[in-house]
Amino acid sequence: MSVFINFKICDNAQECSGVAVCPTEALSWDESKKSVIIDNTKCISCGRCVMECPAGAIRVAHNAIEERVIAKDYENDPRTIKDLMVERYGASPVNETTLISIQEAEEAIKKEFPLIIIEVIDSDDTPCLINSVPITEIFGFEDYEYYKVVNGDELYDSFAKRNNIKVCPSLLVFKNGVILARKEGSVENGNYIERAEFIKDMKEALKK
């Protein structure tokens, strides 16, 4: 039984949530090395660190075959930590200026140009990066403005009713105040068909 960290996408911080929840100290912070370290002699494969890591950078192997699979996956992973530090659908905002009030969103929606993309997130939830999609992967670098609003805003109920929002997260694409496309709910990690269809639908909306 072994725990693995993909340091390509791990910020390797002392505040590592995986370290915080590990009941056996299989994961710990080494002050001299300034790094999270692994002691697999202590790992009991409880999976708490896996569930707690917001970047999906921790995995647990239960046998030698799984160990080889994980090692190969990490070796072939092209991502870096910079890839995670971008705005993503289904995740908390990276840039504080992305988060606006419902009132500000209402004003933005009225703009004639460019496209306005509004994501509604749950104020009581911190979505995992595993089930998120970079906004640039969805919309490329077209001319648009992208914002996030929270469902805890006092004006949210009326906003949700007008725009028929039932689930968080939700992604709405507006042009001249009219919704061109929408997506409700997270994109499940590993569901590549759903992810591809979602991105295709949104790209089509940009052509309208």
Short mmCIF file of C-alpha atoms in Angstrom, two decimals, residues 46-124:
data_model
loop_
_atom_site.label_atom_id
_atom_site.label_comp_id
_atom_site.label_asym_id
_atom_site.label_seq_id
_atom_site.Cartn_x
_atom_site.Cartn_y
_atom_site.Cartn_z
CA CYS A 46 -7.43 5.10 3.97
CA GLY A 47 -7.73 7.55 1.07
CA ARG A 48 -8.34 10.62 3.23
CA CYS A 49 -5.51 12.54 1.60
CA VAL A 50 -6.86 11.71 -1.87
CA MET A 51 -10.29 13.11 -1.05
CA GLU A 52 -8.85 16.20 0.63
CA CYS A 53 -6.41 17.31 -2.09
CA PRO A 54 -8.13 20.04 -4.17
CA ALA A 55 -5.73 19.55 -7.10
CA GLY A 56 -6.14 15.78 -7.37
CA ALA A 57 -2.38 15.44 -6.94
CA ILE A 58 -2.51 12.53 -4.47
CA ARG A 59 -3.33 8.92 -5.29
CA VAL A 60 -3.16 5.69 -3.31
CA ALA A 61 -2.09 2.30 -4.69
CA HIS A 62 -3.30 -0.93 -3.12
CA ASN A 63 -1.01 -3.27 -5.04
CA ALA A 64 2.03 -3.37 -7.32
CA ILE A 65 -0.04 -3.08 -10.49
CA GLU A 66 -1.72 0.10 -9.28
CA GLU A 67 1.68 1.47 -8.28
CA ARG A 68 2.98 1.02 -11.83
CA VAL A 69 -0.15 2.56 -13.34
CA ILE A 70 0.07 5.64 -11.12
CA ALA A 71 3.80 6.06 -11.75
CA LYS A 72 3.19 5.89 -15.51
CA ASP A 73 0.30 8.35 -15.30
CA TYR A 74 2.45 10.83 -13.41
CA GLU A 75 5.33 10.38 -15.84
CA ASN A 76 3.09 11.13 -18.83
CA ASP A 77 1.17 13.99 -17.22
CA PRO A 78 2.01 17.15 -19.24
CA ARG A 79 0.52 19.55 -16.69
CA THR A 80 2.38 21.88 -14.35
CA ILE A 81 1.23 23.83 -11.32
CA LYS A 82 0.70 26.84 -13.59
CA ASP A 83 -2.00 24.93 -15.46
CA LEU A 84 -4.10 24.82 -12.30
CA MET A 85 -3.74 28.49 -11.42
CA VAL A 86 -6.21 29.67 -14.04
CA GLU A 87 -9.92 30.34 -13.86
CA ARG A 88 -11.85 27.10 -14.15
CA TYR A 89 -15.49 26.13 -14.48
CA GLY A 90 -16.44 24.16 -11.37
CA ALA A 91 -13.77 25.60 -9.06
CA SER A 92 -13.33 28.55 -6.73
CA PRO A 93 -12.07 31.80 -8.33
CA VAL A 94 -8.32 32.24 -8.70
CA ASN A 95 -8.45 36.00 -9.22
CA GLU A 96 -10.53 37.97 -6.72
CA THR A 97 -11.62 40.38 -9.45
CA THR A 98 -13.44 37.50 -11.16
CA LEU A 99 -15.91 37.28 -8.27
CA ILE A 100 -18.64 39.92 -8.59
CA SER A 101 -22.02 40.63 -7.03
CA ILE A 102 -25.34 39.69 -8.61
CA GLN A 103 -26.00 43.38 -9.18
CA GLU A 104 -22.71 43.74 -11.06
CA ALA A 105 -23.54 40.62 -13.06
CA GLU A 106 -26.92 42.07 -14.04
CA GLU A 107 -25.18 45.17 -15.37
CA ALA A 108 -22.57 43.14 -17.25
CA ILE A 109 -25.23 41.01 -18.93
CA LYS A 110 -26.75 44.12 -20.51
CA LYS A 111 -23.58 44.83 -22.48
CA GLU A 112 -23.90 44.57 -26.25
CA PHE A 113 -20.34 43.36 -26.64
CA PRO A 114 -18.39 41.22 -25.84
CA LEU A 115 -19.94 37.92 -24.78
CA ILE A 116 -20.57 37.79 -21.05
CA ILE A 117 -19.96 34.49 -19.30
CA ILE A 118 -21.37 34.10 -15.80
CA GLU A 119 -20.63 31.12 -13.58
CA VAL A 120 -22.73 30.57 -10.48
CA ILE A 121 -20.92 28.80 -7.63
CA ASP A 122 -22.08 27.54 -4.26
CA SER A 123 -21.05 29.80 -1.39
CA ASP A 124 -20.90 26.78 0.96
#
